[in-house]
Amino acid sequence: MTEAPVPHSSALPDLVLRDIVAAVDAVNSFDIGITLWVHGQVVSGDLIASHAYGQGVSGALRQRAAVIDNGAILESFTVLFDQRFPEPVPAQERTERPPEPEFLHLRQVSFLDADSKGTTLAFWRGALSSVDGWTLGRRAITADN
């Protein structure tokens, strides 16, 4: 009988993945397909800069706020995303090194859980320390997987 592999449980993120996330964050206008294994679930999408994530979520909230009765509440959330995810300072203008990323941000995200049920979302944010494994490239995930 073969035992199932034990998931990676270190609280420290993969340093190569962290460096890739930092590079994407620094460029801000670049994305790359990536597939992650997070606590037994496959998560696949386009790795984007944290600023692009903040803009995307903020934009989606603004669109939703424009069509609902209590849009002012959602509009206040957009300010939060705008503040938390500022545009990065260009490398030539930086006076200090940016902090190492602790989170990664995906766009056009597909999930496949242990029961092979697929789900999709526009955006996703996850802790680097929660990633058990990864590979560059997207995995096509459908409800039929």
mmCIF file of C-alpha atoms in Angstrom:
data_model
loop_
_atom_site.group_PDB
_atom_site.id
_atom_site.type_symbol
_atom_site.label_atom_id
_atom_site.label_comp_id
_atom_site.label_asym_id
_atom_site.label_seq_id
_atom_site.Cartn_x
_atom_site.Cartn_y
_atom_site.Cartn_z
ATOM 1 C CA MET A 1 0.000 0.000 0.000
ATOM 2 C CA THR A 2 1.400 3.385 -1.015
ATOM 3 C CA GLU A 3 1.001 6.285 1.382
ATOM 4 C CA ALA A 4 -0.231 9.633 0.143
ATOM 5 C CA PRO A 5 2.413 12.364 0.096
ATOM 6 C CA VAL A 6 2.498 14.610 3.133
ATOM 7 C CA PRO A 7 1.756 18.238 2.207
ATOM 8 C CA HIS A 8 4.495 20.808 2.684
ATOM 9 C CA SER A 9 3.774 22.454 6.019
ATOM 10 C CA SER A 10 6.605 24.931 6.465
ATOM 11 C CA ALA A 11 5.571 28.418 7.524
ATOM 12 C CA LEU A 12 8.281 29.707 5.181
ATOM 13 C CA PRO A 13 7.425 30.356 1.539
ATOM 14 C CA ASP A 14 9.308 28.853 -1.393
ATOM 15 C CA LEU A 15 12.090 31.375 -2.040
ATOM 16 C CA VAL A 16 12.013 30.971 -5.826
ATOM 17 C CA LEU A 17 8.258 31.565 -5.888
ATOM 18 C CA ARG A 18 8.697 34.557 -3.590
ATOM 19 C CA ASP A 19 11.317 36.011 -5.962
ATOM 20 C CA ILE A 20 8.998 35.521 -8.955
ATOM 21 C CA VAL A 21 6.180 37.292 -7.096
ATOM 22 C CA ALA A 22 8.562 40.139 -6.152
ATOM 23 C CA ALA A 23 9.645 40.510 -9.790
ATOM 24 C CA VAL A 24 6.026 40.642 -11.008
ATOM 25 C CA ASP A 25 5.200 43.175 -8.283
ATOM 26 C CA ALA A 26 8.165 45.355 -9.297
ATOM 27 C CA VAL A 27 7.255 45.406 -12.990
ATOM 28 C CA ASN A 28 3.513 45.897 -12.289
ATOM 29 C CA SER A 29 2.434 45.500 -15.929
ATOM 30 C CA PHE A 30 3.415 41.857 -16.371
ATOM 31 C CA ASP A 31 1.495 38.648 -15.758
ATOM 32 C CA ILE A 32 2.393 34.990 -16.072
ATOM 33 C CA GLY A 33 0.325 31.815 -15.909
ATOM 34 C CA ILE A 34 0.891 29.758 -12.776
ATOM 35 C CA THR A 35 -0.621 26.695 -11.120
ATOM 36 C CA LEU A 36 -0.414 26.268 -7.353
ATOM 37 C CA TRP A 37 -1.168 23.456 -4.929
ATOM 38 C CA VAL A 38 -2.661 24.913 -1.765
ATOM 39 C CA HIS A 39 -3.806 22.533 0.989
ATOM 40 C CA GLY A 40 -4.914 19.849 -1.464
ATOM 41 C CA GLN A 41 -6.558 22.222 -3.919
ATOM 42 C CA VAL A 42 -5.282 23.190 -7.362
ATOM 43 C CA VAL A 43 -5.367 26.954 -7.958
ATOM 44 C CA SER A 44 -4.492 28.189 -11.438
ATOM 45 C CA GLY A 45 -4.491 31.660 -12.970
ATOM 46 C CA ASP A 46 -2.409 34.622 -14.045
ATOM 47 C CA LEU A 47 0.076 35.843 -11.450
ATOM 48 C CA ILE A 48 -0.274 39.631 -11.316
ATOM 49 C CA ALA A 49 1.270 42.475 -9.333
ATOM 50 C CA SER A 50 -0.358 43.387 -6.034
ATOM 51 C CA HIS A 51 -1.207 46.833 -7.442
ATOM 52 C CA ALA A 52 -2.975 45.232 -10.435
ATOM 53 C CA TYR A 53 -4.924 43.042 -7.998
ATOM 54 C CA GLY A 54 -5.968 46.078 -5.945
ATOM 55 C CA GLN A 55 -7.040 47.949 -9.083
ATOM 56 C CA GLY A 56 -8.987 44.951 -10.360
ATOM 57 C CA VAL A 57 -10.894 44.360 -7.130
ATOM 58 C CA SER A 58 -11.477 48.089 -6.657
ATOM 59 C CA GLY A 59 -12.811 48.377 -10.215
ATOM 60 C CA ALA A 60 -15.162 45.432 -9.724
ATOM 61 C CA LEU A 61 -16.465 46.986 -6.481
ATOM 62 C CA ARG A 62 -17.022 50.334 -8.218
ATOM 63 C CA GLN A 63 -19.012 48.635 -10.984
ATOM 64 C CA ARG A 64 -21.146 46.807 -8.440
ATOM 65 C CA ALA A 65 -21.619 49.975 -6.317
ATOM 66 C CA ALA A 66 -23.015 51.796 -9.343
ATOM 67 C CA VAL A 67 -25.929 49.361 -9.686
ATOM 68 C CA ILE A 68 -27.032 48.645 -6.113
ATOM 69 C CA ASP A 69 -29.020 50.736 -3.653
ATOM 70 C CA ASN A 70 -26.380 50.839 -0.916
ATOM 71 C CA GLY A 71 -23.418 51.506 -3.212
ATOM 72 C CA ALA A 72 -21.755 53.924 -0.790
ATOM 73 C CA ILE A 73 -20.646 50.996 1.392
ATOM 74 C CA LEU A 74 -18.929 49.268 -1.519
ATOM 75 C CA GLU A 75 -17.446 52.568 -2.653
ATOM 76 C CA SER A 76 -15.765 52.882 0.771
ATOM 77 C CA PHE A 77 -14.131 49.491 0.206
ATOM 78 C CA THR A 78 -12.593 50.771 -3.037
ATOM 79 C CA VAL A 79 -10.695 53.385 -1.018
ATOM 80 C CA LEU A 80 -9.293 50.593 1.146
ATOM 81 C CA PHE A 81 -8.029 48.672 -1.894
ATOM 82 C CA ASP A 82 -6.594 51.832 -3.442
ATOM 83 C CA GLN A 83 -4.669 52.565 -0.229
ATOM 84 C CA ARG A 84 -3.510 49.009 0.489
ATOM 85 C CA PHE A 85 -2.271 48.334 -3.036
ATOM 86 C CA PRO A 86 -0.493 51.509 -4.212
ATOM 87 C CA GLU A 87 1.380 51.737 -7.486
ATOM 88 C CA PRO A 88 4.974 50.594 -6.950
ATOM 89 C CA VAL A 89 7.773 53.153 -6.954
ATOM 90 C CA PRO A 90 9.934 52.730 -10.093
ATOM 91 C CA ALA A 91 13.283 51.048 -9.359
ATOM 92 C CA GLN A 92 15.293 54.122 -10.359
ATOM 93 C CA GLU A 93 13.339 56.267 -7.856
ATOM 94 C CA ARG A 94 13.527 53.868 -4.878
ATOM 95 C CA THR A 95 15.672 54.794 -1.924
ATOM 96 C CA GLU A 96 15.246 51.426 -0.209
ATOM 97 C CA ARG A 97 14.486 47.865 -1.153
ATOM 98 C CA PRO A 98 10.775 46.969 -1.095
ATOM 99 C CA PRO A 99 9.699 44.437 1.536
ATOM 100 C CA GLU A 100 9.610 40.781 0.530
ATOM 101 C CA PRO A 101 6.108 39.774 -0.579
ATOM 102 C CA GLU A 102 4.023 37.659 1.774
ATOM 103 C CA PHE A 103 1.073 37.200 -0.595
ATOM 104 C CA LEU A 104 0.566 36.401 -4.242
ATOM 105 C CA HIS A 105 -2.262 37.670 -6.439
ATOM 106 C CA LEU A 106 -3.984 35.898 -9.301
ATOM 107 C CA ARG A 107 -6.449 36.995 -11.982
ATOM 108 C CA GLN A 108 -8.843 34.736 -13.942
ATOM 109 C CA VAL A 109 -8.506 32.042 -11.303
ATOM 110 C CA SER A 110 -9.680 28.453 -11.520
ATOM 111 C CA PHE A 111 -9.857 26.066 -8.564
ATOM 112 C CA LEU A 112 -10.082 22.291 -8.497
ATOM 113 C CA ASP A 113 -10.757 20.755 -5.099
ATOM 114 C CA ALA A 114 -10.126 17.196 -3.914
ATOM 115 C CA ASP A 115 -13.573 16.141 -5.172
ATOM 116 C CA SER A 116 -12.681 17.377 -8.695
ATOM 117 C CA LYS A 117 -15.209 20.201 -8.553
ATOM 118 C CA GLY A 118 -14.134 23.275 -10.488
ATOM 119 C CA THR A 119 -14.804 26.896 -9.532
ATOM 120 C CA THR A 120 -13.681 30.151 -11.112
ATOM 121 C CA LEU A 121 -13.166 33.655 -9.728
ATOM 122 C CA ALA A 122 -11.973 36.942 -11.199
ATOM 123 C CA PHE A 123 -9.302 37.551 -8.518
ATOM 124 C CA TRP A 124 -7.618 35.660 -5.685
ATOM 125 C CA ARG A 125 -5.076 36.553 -2.979
ATOM 126 C CA GLY A 126 -3.195 33.868 -1.069
ATOM 127 C CA ALA A 127 -0.366 33.626 1.435
ATOM 128 C CA LEU A 128 2.928 32.484 -0.059
ATOM 129 C CA SER A 129 3.494 30.385 3.061
ATOM 130 C CA SER A 130 0.343 28.365 2.252
ATOM 131 C CA VAL A 131 1.573 27.172 -1.147
ATOM 132 C CA ASP A 132 2.574 23.500 -1.066
ATOM 133 C CA GLY A 133 3.847 23.389 -4.651
ATOM 134 C CA TRP A 134 3.705 25.289 -7.933
ATOM 135 C CA THR A 135 4.557 25.271 -11.619
ATOM 136 C CA LEU A 136 4.599 27.935 -14.273
ATOM 137 C CA GLY A 137 1.690 27.665 -16.717
ATOM 138 C CA ARG A 138 -2.046 27.541 -16.295
ATOM 139 C CA ARG A 139 -4.098 24.403 -15.800
ATOM 140 C CA ALA A 140 -7.396 24.479 -17.644
ATOM 141 C CA ILE A 141 -10.032 23.682 -15.024
ATOM 142 C CA THR A 142 -13.670 23.190 -15.911
ATOM 143 C CA ALA A 143 -16.740 22.077 -13.992
ATOM 144 C CA ASP A 144 -16.388 18.705 -15.757
ATOM 145 C CA ASN A 145 -12.865 17.971 -14.412
#
